[in-house]
């Protein structure tokens, strides 16, 4: 049962999450993660839905990676082609120091994901 007032990830938040165990081409270890699901869902279910992030420069030409220049112009890539759901409590998710991505970066990430899954009815 969620604890009222306790921290829970919210939409647009960046969190640190442990991606292990991984398989195949999935990311491994602890990475930033862009939260797509709303806090009410995350808090109630203990699950968070989102997109992993990386600083790997190999994503510069990836058509599904959204480039994000974070604080200090640190470049990160949001991998819109790898949506994930994780048990954020079991994986010890923690707030990222960058807090949230800007609304336009979040919208671009969602648009790229929608190009793949075409959820618009």
N, CA, C and O atoms as a MOPAC input file, in Angstrom:
PM7 MOZYME 1SCF
protein

 N      0.84600 1    -1.18800 1     0.00000 1
 C      0.00000 1     0.00000 1     0.00000 1
 C      0.88600 1     1.24500 1     0.00000 1
 O      1.81300 1     1.34100 1     0.80500 1
 N      0.61300 1     2.20000 1    -0.89300 1
 C      1.41100 1     3.42700 1    -0.94500 1
 C      1.30300 1     4.23300 1     0.34600 1
 O      0.25900 1     4.24100 1     0.99900 1
 N      2.37400 1     4.90000 1     0.70100 1
 C      2.39500 1     5.78500 1     1.86400 1
 C      2.05500 1     7.19100 1     1.38800 1
 O      2.74700 1     7.74400 1     0.53400 1
 N      0.98700 1     7.77200 1     1.94100 1
 C      0.56000 1     9.10100 1     1.52500 1
 C      1.66400 1    10.12600 1     1.79100 1
 O      2.22700 1    10.18700 1     2.88400 1
 N      1.95700 1    10.92800 1     0.76400 1
 C      2.97500 1    11.95900 1     0.88700 1
 C      4.38300 1    11.47500 1     0.57800 1
 O      5.29900 1    12.28900 1     0.45700 1
 N      4.57600 1    10.15800 1     0.44700 1
 C      5.90700 1     9.63800 1     0.11800 1
 C      6.21200 1     9.91900 1    -1.34900 1
 O      5.30100 1    10.07800 1    -2.16100 1
 N      7.49400 1     9.97800 1    -1.68200 1
 C      7.89300 1    10.22200 1    -3.05600 1
 C      7.44000 1     9.09300 1    -3.96300 1
 O      7.51500 1     7.91600 1    -3.61100 1
 N      6.96800 1     9.48000 1    -5.13700 1
 C      6.66100 1     8.53600 1    -6.20800 1
 C      6.96700 1     9.25800 1    -7.51800 1
 O      6.73200 1    10.46100 1    -7.62900 1
 N      7.49200 1     8.53100 1    -8.51600 1
 C      7.80000 1     9.18500 1    -9.79400 1
 C      6.53700 1     9.70200 1   -10.46900 1
 O      5.45300 1     9.14200 1   -10.30700 1
 N      6.69800 1    10.77900 1   -11.22700 1
 C      5.58300 1    11.39100 1   -11.94500 1
 C      5.96200 1    11.58600 1   -13.40800 1
 O      7.14000 1    11.56900 1   -13.76500 1
 N      4.95300 1    11.77000 1   -14.24100 1
 C      5.16800 1    12.01700 1   -15.67400 1
 C      6.16400 1    13.17100 1   -15.86700 1
 O      6.09300 1    14.19600 1   -15.18800 1
 N      7.10100 1    12.97100 1   -16.82100 1
 C      8.17800 1    13.91100 1   -17.17700 1
 C      9.36500 1    13.85300 1   -16.22500 1
 O     10.40400 1    14.45000 1   -16.50800 1
 N      9.23700 1    13.14700 1   -15.10000 1
 C     10.36400 1    13.02100 1   -14.18300 1
 C     11.47400 1    12.20100 1   -14.81600 1
 O     11.23100 1    11.30700 1   -15.62600 1
 N     12.69300 1    12.52800 1   -14.42700 1
 C     13.83900 1    11.67800 1   -14.70700 1
 C     14.17200 1    10.98500 1   -13.40000 1
 O     14.27800 1    11.62400 1   -12.35300 1
 N     14.33600 1     9.67400 1   -13.47200 1
 C     14.71000 1     8.89400 1   -12.29100 1
 C     15.89400 1     8.00700 1   -12.63900 1
 O     16.12300 1     7.68500 1   -13.80500 1
 N     16.63400 1     7.62100 1   -11.62800 1
 C     17.64700 1     6.58600 1   -11.78500 1
 C     16.95600 1     5.25800 1   -11.54600 1
 O     16.21200 1     5.11000 1   -10.57800 1
 N     17.19700 1     4.28300 1   -12.42600 1
 C     16.59700 1     2.96600 1   -12.23000 1
 C     17.58600 1     1.88700 1   -12.65200 1
 O     18.33500 1     2.05700 1   -13.61500 1
 N     17.58100 1     0.79400 1   -11.93200 1
 C     18.46700 1    -0.32800 1   -12.21700 1
 C     17.80300 1    -1.21800 1   -13.26500 1
 O     16.74600 1    -1.79700 1   -13.01700 1
 N     18.42300 1    -1.32200 1   -14.42500 1
 C     17.86000 1    -2.07800 1   -15.55500 1
 C     18.23200 1    -3.55900 1   -15.51700 1
 O     17.82200 1    -4.31700 1   -16.39600 1
 N     18.99200 1    -3.97800 1   -14.52600 1
 C     19.38900 1    -5.39100 1   -14.41400 1
 C     18.27200 1    -6.19500 1   -13.77300 1
 O     17.60800 1    -5.69000 1   -12.86800 1
 N     18.04300 1    -7.41800 1   -14.20400 1
 C     18.79800 1    -8.13100 1   -15.23200 1
 C     18.37700 1    -7.67900 1   -16.63500 1
 O     17.23300 1    -7.27700 1   -16.85200 1
 N     19.30100 1    -7.75000 1   -17.56500 1
 C     19.03100 1    -7.39100 1   -18.95200 1
 C     19.24400 1    -8.60900 1   -19.82900 1
 O     19.86500 1    -9.59200 1   -19.42400 1
 N     18.72100 1    -8.52300 1   -21.02600 1
 C     18.90400 1    -9.59400 1   -22.00400 1
 C     19.10000 1    -8.96100 1   -23.37600 1
 O     18.56200 1    -7.89000 1   -23.65500 1
 N     19.87100 1    -9.62500 1   -24.23000 1
 C     20.05300 1    -9.15700 1   -25.60300 1
 C     20.54400 1    -7.72600 1   -25.68000 1
 O     21.53200 1    -7.35800 1   -25.04400 1
 N     19.83900 1    -6.91900 1   -26.47300 1
 C     20.24300 1    -5.53100 1   -26.71600 1
 C     19.67000 1    -4.53800 1   -25.70500 1
 O     19.81500 1    -3.32800 1   -25.87500 1
 N     19.02600 1    -5.04000 1   -24.66500 1
 C     18.48100 1    -4.15900 1   -23.63600 1
 C     19.61400 1    -3.48800 1   -22.86000 1
 O     20.72900 1    -4.00400 1   -22.79700 1
 N     19.31300 1    -2.34300 1   -22.27900 1
 C     20.28900 1    -1.63800 1   -21.44500 1
 C     20.48100 1    -2.40900 1   -20.14200 1
 O     19.58100 1    -3.10900 1   -19.67900 1
 N     21.66700 1    -2.26700 1   -19.56400 1
 C     21.93900 1    -2.89800 1   -18.27300 1
 C     22.46300 1    -1.84100 1   -17.30100 1
 O     22.82400 1    -0.73500 1   -17.70300 1
 N     22.49700 1    -2.18700 1   -16.06600 1
 C     23.00900 1    -1.34200 1   -14.98900 1
 C     22.05200 1    -0.17100 1   -14.70900 1
 O     20.92200 1    -0.15700 1   -15.19700 1
 N     22.50600 1     0.78600 1   -13.93600 1
 C     21.66100 1     1.91600 1   -13.53100 1
 C     21.74300 1     3.00900 1   -14.59100 1
 O     22.83000 1     3.42000 1   -14.99700 1
 N     20.57700 1     3.47200 1   -15.03100 1
 C     20.49300 1     4.51400 1   -16.06000 1
 C     19.39600 1     5.50900 1   -15.70800 1
 O     18.48200 1     5.19400 1   -14.94600 1
 N     19.49100 1     6.70900 1   -16.26700 1
 C     18.35200 1     7.62600 1   -16.16900 1
 C     17.18700 1     7.04600 1   -16.96900 1
 O     17.38100 1     6.31000 1   -17.93600 1
 N     15.99500 1     7.38900 1   -16.55000 1
 C     14.76900 1     6.85000 1   -17.13600 1
 C     13.74600 1     7.97700 1   -17.15900 1
 O     13.49500 1     8.60900 1   -16.13300 1
 N     13.15400 1     8.23100 1   -18.32300 1
 C     12.12000 1     9.25700 1   -18.46200 1
 C     10.76000 1     8.62200 1   -18.18800 1
 O     10.35700 1     7.68500 1   -18.87800 1
 N     10.06800 1     9.12500 1   -17.19900 1
 C      8.77100 1     8.57300 1   -16.78500 1
 C      7.66300 1     9.09300 1   -17.70000 1
 O      7.50800 1    10.30000 1   -17.88100 1
 N      6.89600 1     8.16400 1   -18.27400 1
 C      5.74000 1     8.50800 1   -19.11000 1
 C      4.42700 1     8.40700 1   -18.34200 1
 O      3.48000 1     9.13900 1   -18.63200 1
 N      4.36700 1     7.52400 1   -17.38400 1
 C      3.12000 1     7.26800 1   -16.65400 1
 C      2.92100 1     8.28500 1   -15.52200 1
 O      3.89000 1     8.78900 1   -14.95400 1
 N      1.65900 1     8.58000 1   -15.20200 1
 C      1.37400 1     9.57800 1   -14.16000 1
 C      1.60600 1     9.03500 1   -12.74700 1
 O      1.54900 1     7.83000 1   -12.50500 1
 N      1.86500 1     9.94800 1   -11.84400 1
 C      2.15500 1     9.57500 1   -10.45300 1
 C      1.06400 1     8.68700 1    -9.84500 1
 O      1.37600 1     7.71500 1    -9.15800 1
 N     -0.20200 1     9.01000 1   -10.08800 1
 C     -1.28500 1     8.21600 1    -9.49400 1
 C     -1.16600 1     6.74200 1    -9.88100 1
 O     -1.36200 1     5.86000 1    -9.04400 1
 N     -0.84700 1     6.47900 1   -11.13700 1
 C     -0.65100 1     5.10200 1   -11.61200 1
 C      0.58300 1     4.48500 1   -10.96000 1
 O      0.53000 1     3.36700 1   -10.44800 1
 N      1.69100 1     5.22000 1   -10.98200 1
 C      2.95900 1     4.70700 1   -10.44600 1
 C      2.84100 1     4.38600 1    -8.95800 1
 O      3.31800 1     3.35100 1    -8.49200 1
 N      2.20500 1     5.28100 1    -8.23400 1
 C      2.04000 1     5.12100 1    -6.79400 1
 C      1.15300 1     3.91800 1    -6.47600 1
 O      1.46500 1     3.11300 1    -5.59800 1
 N      0.06300 1     3.81400 1    -7.19300 1
 C     -0.91800 1     2.74900 1    -6.92300 1
 C     -0.40700 1     1.36900 1    -7.29700 1
 O     -0.60900 1     0.40900 1    -6.55500 1
 N      0.26300 1     1.26200 1    -8.46000 1
 C      0.68100 1    -0.05000 1    -8.96300 1
 C      2.09500 1    -0.44600 1    -8.56500 1
 O      2.42200 1    -1.63300 1    -8.53500 1
 N      2.94200 1     0.54800 1    -8.25700 1
 C      4.34900 1     0.25000 1    -8.00300 1
 C      5.12500 1     0.04700 1    -9.29800 1
 O      6.31400 1    -0.27200 1    -9.27600 1
 N      4.44700 1     0.23500 1   -10.42000 1
 C      5.04800 1     0.09000 1   -11.75000 1
 C      5.23100 1     1.48900 1   -12.33600 1
 O      4.40300 1     2.37400 1   -12.12000 1
 N      6.31200 1     1.67800 1   -13.07300 1
 C      6.54300 1     2.91700 1   -13.79300 1
 C      6.76200 1     2.55500 1   -15.26100 1
 O      7.47100 1     1.59600 1   -15.56700 1
 N      6.16000 1     3.31500 1   -16.16000 1
 C      6.31300 1     3.10500 1   -17.59700 1
 C      7.10000 1     4.28800 1   -18.13800 1
 O      6.79900 1     5.43900 1   -17.82200 1
 N      8.10700 1     4.00200 1   -18.95200 1
 C      8.90800 1     5.09600 1   -19.46500 1
 C      9.92100 1     4.67500 1   -20.50400 1
 O      9.82400 1     3.60400 1   -21.10400 1
 N     10.89800 1     5.54700 1   -20.70200 1
 C     11.91300 1     5.37100 1   -21.73400 1
 C     13.30400 1     5.51000 1   -21.11800 1
 O     13.56900 1     6.46300 1   -20.38600 1
 N     14.18600 1     4.56100 1   -21.41300 1
 C     15.53800 1     4.65800 1   -20.88200 1
 C     16.31200 1     5.78700 1   -21.56600 1
 O     15.99300 1     6.20200 1   -22.68100 1
 N     17.32500 1     6.26000 1   -20.87100 1
 C     18.17200 1     7.33700 1   -21.38300 1
 C     19.63000 1     6.90300 1   -21.29700 1
 O     20.00600 1     6.09800 1   -20.44400 1
 N     20.43600 1     7.44700 1   -22.18800 1
 C     21.85600 1     7.12000 1   -22.22100 1
 C     22.64600 1     8.31700 1   -22.73400 1
 O     22.10000 1     9.21600 1   -23.37300 1
 N     23.92800 1     8.30900 1   -22.44300 1
 C     24.82100 1     9.33000 1   -22.99100 1
 C     25.64200 1     8.76700 1   -24.15300 1
 O     26.51800 1     9.45400 1   -24.68000 1
 N     25.36600 1     7.52800 1   -24.55400 1
 C     26.13500 1     6.88200 1   -25.62700 1
 C     26.00400 1     7.66500 1   -26.93400 1
 O     24.91100 1     7.78400 1   -27.48800 1
 N     27.11900 1     8.19300 1   -27.41900 1
 C     27.15700 1     9.01500 1   -28.62400 1
 C     26.71600 1     8.23400 1   -29.86200 1
 O     26.36100 1     8.83800 1   -30.87400 1
 N     26.73300 1     6.91900 1   -29.79900 1
 C     26.28900 1     6.09300 1   -30.93200 1
 C     24.82600 1     6.35200 1   -31.27600 1
 O     24.36700 1     5.94800 1   -32.34500 1
 N     24.08800 1     7.01700 1   -30.39600 1
 C     22.68100 1     7.33800 1   -30.64600 1
 C     22.48300 1     8.64300 1   -31.39700 1
 O     21.34800 1     9.01900 1   -31.69100 1
 N     23.56800 1     9.34000 1   -31.71300 1
 C     23.47800 1    10.61900 1   -32.42900 1
 C     22.69100 1    10.49100 1   -33.73300 1
 O     21.94200 1    11.40200 1   -34.08500 1
 N     22.84400 1     9.39200 1   -34.44800 1
 C     22.14600 1     9.18400 1   -35.72500 1
 C     20.97400 1     8.22100 1   -35.61800 1
 O     20.43400 1     7.78600 1   -36.63500 1
 N     20.58300 1     7.88800 1   -34.41500 1
 C     19.44700 1     6.98300 1   -34.19700 1
 C     18.15400 1     7.78100 1   -34.39900 1
 O     17.89700 1     8.72200 1   -33.64900 1
 N     17.33500 1     7.42300 1   -35.39800 1
 C     16.12900 1     8.21100 1   -35.66300 1
 C     15.07800 1     8.14000 1   -34.54700 1
 O     14.14000 1     8.93600 1   -34.53200 1
 N     15.22700 1     7.20500 1   -33.62400 1
 C     14.26200 1     7.07000 1   -32.54100 1
 C     14.78500 1     7.60300 1   -31.20700 1
 O     14.10800 1     7.49900 1   -30.18400 1
 N     15.98300 1     8.16800 1   -31.22100 1
 C     16.55400 1     8.75200 1   -30.00700 1
 C     16.33500 1    10.26100 1   -30.03300 1
 O     16.63200 1    10.92700 1   -31.02600 1
 N     15.82500 1    10.77900 1   -28.95400 1
 C     15.60800 1    12.22000 1   -28.81900 1
 C     16.78200 1    12.79800 1   -28.04300 1
 O     17.02700 1    12.42400 1   -26.89600 1
 N     17.49800 1    13.70400 1   -28.67300 1
 C     18.66100 1    14.33400 1   -28.05200 1
 C     18.17800 1    15.38000 1   -27.05100 1
 O     17.30100 1    16.19000 1   -27.34800 1
 N     18.76200 1    15.34300 1   -25.87700 1
 C     18.39200 1    16.27800 1   -24.82400 1
 C     19.67100 1    16.88400 1   -24.24300 1
 O     20.51900 1    16.17300 1   -23.70200 1
 N     19.79400 1    18.18900 1   -24.36300 1
 C     20.91100 1    18.91300 1   -23.76300 1
 C     20.50300 1    19.31500 1   -22.35600 1
 O     19.79100 1    20.29900 1   -22.15500 1
 N     20.96100 1    18.54500 1   -21.40000 1
 C     20.61900 1    18.79800 1   -20.01100 1
 C     21.43600 1    19.93100 1   -19.42900 1
 O     22.15700 1    20.61800 1   -20.15300 1
 N     21.33000 1    20.12800 1   -18.13400 1
 C     22.10200 1    21.17000 1   -17.45600 1
 C     23.59500 1    21.03100 1   -17.75800 1
 O     24.13900 1    19.92700 1   -17.79000 1
 N     24.23300 1    22.16200 1   -17.97700 1
 C     25.64900 1    22.15300 1   -18.31800 1
 C     25.91300 1    21.63200 1   -19.71800 1
 O     27.04000 1    21.26800 1   -20.05400 1
 N     24.86200 1    21.59900 1   -20.53500 1
 C     24.93100 1    21.10300 1   -21.91500 1
 C     25.40300 1    19.65500 1   -21.99500 1
 O     25.96200 1    19.24700 1   -23.01300 1
 N     25.18600 1    18.87700 1   -20.94200 1
 C     25.47500 1    17.44400 1   -20.94900 1
 C     24.45700 1    16.78600 1   -21.86300 1
 O     23.25300 1    16.89900 1   -21.63100 1
 N     24.92600 1    16.09800 1   -22.90700 1
 C     24.03600 1    15.49300 1   -23.89900 1
 C     23.59100 1    14.11000 1   -23.44100 1
 O     24.40000 1    13.27800 1   -23.02800 1
 N     22.30300 1    13.89300 1   -23.52400 1
 C     21.71100 1    12.60500 1   -23.21300 1
 C     20.73200 1    12.25900 1   -24.33300 1
 O     20.24200 1    13.15100 1   -25.02500 1
 N     20.44900 1    10.98500 1   -24.51000 1
 C     19.52000 1    10.53400 1   -25.54500 1
 C     18.40800 1     9.73100 1   -24.89800 1
 O     18.66100 1     8.81300 1   -24.11700 1
 N     17.17300 1    10.08500 1   -25.22900 1
 C     15.99400 1     9.37300 1   -24.75300 1
 C     15.65900 1     8.34400 1   -25.82900 1
 O     15.42200 1     8.70200 1   -26.98300 1
 N     15.64000 1     7.07100 1   -25.45300 1
 C     15.46800 1     5.99000 1   -26.41700 1
 C     13.99100 1     5.63300 1   -26.56900 1
 O     13.46300 1     4.77500 1   -25.86100 1
 N     13.34200 1     6.31400 1   -27.51000 1
 C     11.90000 1     6.15100 1   -27.70500 1
 C     11.52400 1     4.78000 1   -28.26700 1
 O     10.35000 1     4.40800 1   -28.24700 1
 N     12.48900 1     4.03500 1   -28.75900 1
 C     12.20900 1     2.71300 1   -29.31600 1
 C     12.35300 1     1.59800 1   -28.27300 1
 O     12.26600 1     0.41700 1   -28.60900 1
 N     12.57200 1     1.97600 1   -27.01500 1
 C     12.73200 1     0.96900 1   -25.96300 1
 C     11.82000 1     1.23800 1   -24.76300 1
 O     12.30900 1     1.32100 1   -23.63700 1
 N     10.49900 1     1.37800 1   -24.97600 1
 C      9.63000 1     1.60900 1   -23.81400 1
 C      9.72100 1     0.42700 1   -22.84500 1
 O      9.81500 1    -0.73100 1   -23.25100 1
 N      9.69000 1     0.75200 1   -21.57900 1
 C      9.82900 1    -0.26700 1   -20.53400 1
 C      8.83300 1    -0.00600 1   -19.42100 1
 O      8.36700 1     1.11800 1   -19.23200 1
 N      8.51900 1    -1.05400 1   -18.69600 1
 C      7.81300 1    -0.90500 1   -17.43200 1
 C      8.64100 1    -1.64100 1   -16.38200 1
 O      9.11200 1    -2.75700 1   -16.60300 1
 N      8.80200 1    -0.99400 1   -15.25000 1
 C      9.60600 1    -1.53600 1   -14.16600 1
 C      8.84900 1    -1.40200 1   -12.85000 1
 O      8.03100 1    -0.49900 1   -12.67500 1
 N      9.13800 1    -2.31300 1   -11.93500 1
 C      8.70400 1    -2.16500 1   -10.55900 1
 C      9.69000 1    -1.18500 1    -9.92000 1
 O     10.78900 1    -1.56500 1    -9.51500 1
 N      9.28300 1     0.06400 1    -9.83900 1
 C     10.21400 1     1.10500 1    -9.42400 1
 C     10.64400 1     0.98200 1    -7.96600 1
 O     11.73900 1     1.41100 1    -7.60200 1
 N      9.80100 1     0.40800 1    -7.14700 1
 C     10.19300 1     0.23400 1    -5.74200 1
 C     11.24100 1    -0.87300 1    -5.60800 1
 O     12.25100 1    -0.69300 1    -4.92700 1
 N     11.00200 1    -2.00700 1    -6.25200 1
 C     11.95100 1    -3.12700 1    -6.18900 1
 C     13.28600 1    -2.78300 1    -6.82900 1
 O     14.32700 1    -3.30300 1    -6.42900 1
 N     13.25200 1    -1.90500 1    -7.82300 1
 C     14.48300 1    -1.50800 1    -8.51200 1
 C     15.10100 1    -0.25900 1    -7.89900 1
 O     16.02700 1     0.32600 1    -8.46100 1
 N     14.58500 1     0.14400 1    -6.74900 1
 C     15.14900 1     1.25200 1    -5.96800 1
 C     15.29700 1     2.53900 1    -6.78600 1
 O     16.34400 1     3.18500 1    -6.74200 1
 N     14.25500 1     2.90900 1    -7.52700 1
 C     14.28400 1     4.14800 1    -8.31500 1
 C     14.48200 1     5.34300 1    -7.38600 1
 O     13.94800 1     5.39400 1    -6.27800 1
 N     15.25700 1     6.28800 1    -7.87100 1
 C     15.54700 1     7.51000 1    -7.11900 1
 C     15.41700 1     8.71100 1    -8.05300 1
 O     15.67200 1     8.58700 1    -9.25100 1
 N     15.02900 1     9.86100 1    -7.52800 1
 C     14.96300 1    11.06200 1    -8.37600 1
 C     16.33200 1    11.38500 1    -8.96900 1
 O     17.35300 1    11.27000 1    -8.29200 1
 N     16.34200 1    11.78400 1   -10.21600 1
 C     17.56700 1    12.21700 1   -10.89000 1
 C     17.79500 1    13.68700 1   -10.55100 1
 O     16.82600 1    14.42700 1   -10.38000 1
 N     19.04400 1    14.13000 1   -10.45000 1
 C     19.27600 1    15.54200 1   -10.10400 1
 C     18.73500 1    16.53800 1   -11.13400 1
 O     18.51400 1    17.70000 1   -10.79300 1
 N     18.51900 1    16.11800 1   -12.37700 1
 C     17.95600 1    17.01800 1   -13.39200 1
 C     16.45000 1    17.18200 1   -13.22600 1
 O     15.84600 1    18.01800 1   -13.89800 1
 N     15.84300 1    16.41200 1   -12.35500 1
 C     14.41900 1    16.47800 1   -11.99900 1
 C     13.47700 1    16.09100 1   -13.13400 1
 O     12.98000 1    14.96500 1   -13.14500 1
 N     13.21500 1    16.97700 1   -14.08400 1
 C     12.28500 1    16.70700 1   -15.18600 1
 C     12.87600 1    17.16900 1   -16.50400 1
 O     13.72700 1    18.05700 1   -16.54800 1
 N     12.40100 1    16.54100 1   -17.58800 1
 C     12.76500 1    17.04900 1   -18.91200 1
 C     11.77000 1    18.15200 1   -19.26900 1
 O     10.63300 1    18.12800 1   -18.79800 1
 N     12.17600 1    19.11200 1   -20.09000 1
 C     11.24800 1    20.16500 1   -20.52200 1
 C     10.06400 1    19.57300 1   -21.28800 1
 O     10.15800 1    18.48600 1   -21.85800 1
 N      8.96100 1    20.30000 1   -21.29200 1
 C      7.74300 1    19.83400 1   -21.95800 1
 C      7.96500 1    19.50800 1   -23.42800 1
 O      7.41700 1    18.52300 1   -23.92200 1
 N      8.76900 1    20.32300 1   -24.15300 1
 C      8.97900 1    20.06500 1   -25.57800 1
 C      9.77900 1    18.78000 1   -25.81000 1
 O      9.53100 1    18.07000 1   -26.78400 1
 N     10.72100 1    18.47800 1   -24.94000 1
 C     11.50700 1    17.23800 1   -25.04600 1
 C     10.61400 1    16.04300 1   -24.74400 1
 O     10.69600 1    15.01300 1   -25.41300 1
 N      9.76200 1    16.18400 1   -23.73300 1
 C      8.81600 1    15.12000 1   -23.39700 1
 C      7.87700 1    14.86100 1   -24.58000 1
 O      7.64600 1    13.70900 1   -24.94800 1
 N      7.34000 1    15.92100 1   -25.17000 1
 C      6.42700 1    15.78600 1   -26.31500 1
 C      7.12500 1    15.12500 1   -27.49800 1
 O      6.53900 1    14.26400 1   -28.15400 1
 N      8.35800 1    15.51100 1   -27.77700 1
 C      9.10900 1    14.89500 1   -28.87500 1
 C      9.33000 1    13.40900 1   -28.62900 1
 O      9.22500 1    12.59900 1   -29.55000 1
 N      9.63300 1    13.05800 1   -27.40400 1
 C      9.84200 1    11.64900 1   -27.05300 1
 C      8.56400 1    10.84500 1   -27.25000 1
 O      8.59600 1     9.73200 1   -27.77500 1
 N      7.44600 1    11.41300 1   -26.82900 1
 C      6.15200 1    10.73400 1   -26.99900 1
 C      5.78700 1    10.61400 1   -28.48000 1
 O      5.24900 1     9.59200 1   -28.90700 1
 N      6.07600 1    11.64500 1   -29.25400 1
 C      5.78800 1    11.60000 1   -30.69800 1
 C      6.60700 1    10.51500 1   -31.38900 1
 O      6.08900 1     9.79800 1   -32.24500 1
 N      7.87700 1    10.39000 1   -31.02500 1
 C      8.72900 1     9.34600 1   -31.62500 1
 C      8.22200 1     7.95800 1   -31.25000 1
 O      8.19200 1     7.05600 1   -32.08700 1
 N      7.82800 1     7.79100 1   -30.00000 1
 C      7.26200 1     6.50400 1   -29.58200 1
 C      5.99000 1     6.22000 1   -30.36500 1
 O      5.76700 1     5.08900 1   -30.79600 1
 N      5.15900 1     7.22800 1   -30.55100 1
 C      3.90400 1     7.05200 1   -31.28500 1
 C      4.14400 1     6.69700 1   -32.75200 1
 O      3.31200 1     6.02300 1   -33.35900 1
 N      5.25900 1     7.13300 1   -33.33100 1
 C      5.58900 1     6.74500 1   -34.70100 1
 C      5.76400 1     5.23400 1   -34.80300 1
 O      5.51600 1     4.64400 1   -35.85500 1
 N      6.18800 1     4.61700 1   -33.71700 1
 C      6.41600 1     3.17300 1   -33.69800 1
 C      5.13300 1     2.43100 1   -33.39300 1
 O      4.77800 1     1.49300 1   -34.10700 1
 N      4.43100 1     2.83100 1   -32.34700 1
 C      3.27000 1     2.05500 1   -31.91900 1
 C      1.94000 1     2.56500 1   -32.44400 1
 O      0.93700 1     1.85500 1   -32.36200 1
 N      1.90500 1     3.79500 1   -32.98900 1
 C      0.70700 1     4.37800 1   -33.59200 1
 C     -0.52400 1     4.17000 1   -32.71500 1
 O     -1.50800 1     3.55900 1   -33.13400 1
 N     -0.45000 1     4.69200 1   -31.48500 1
 C     -1.53100 1     4.48600 1   -30.52800 1
 C     -2.74000 1     5.38600 1   -30.78600 1
 O     -3.82900 1     5.10900 1   -30.28500 1
 N     -2.56200 1     6.46500 1   -31.56500 1
 C     -3.69600 1     7.34100 1   -31.85900 1
 C     -4.77300 1     6.59400 1   -32.61300 1
 O     -4.50900 1     5.98000 1   -33.64700 1
 N     -5.96200 1     6.64500 1   -32.10600 1
 C     -7.04900 1     5.86900 1   -32.71800 1
 C     -7.78000 1     6.69600 1   -33.73100 1
 O     -8.72800 1     6.21500 1   -34.35200 1

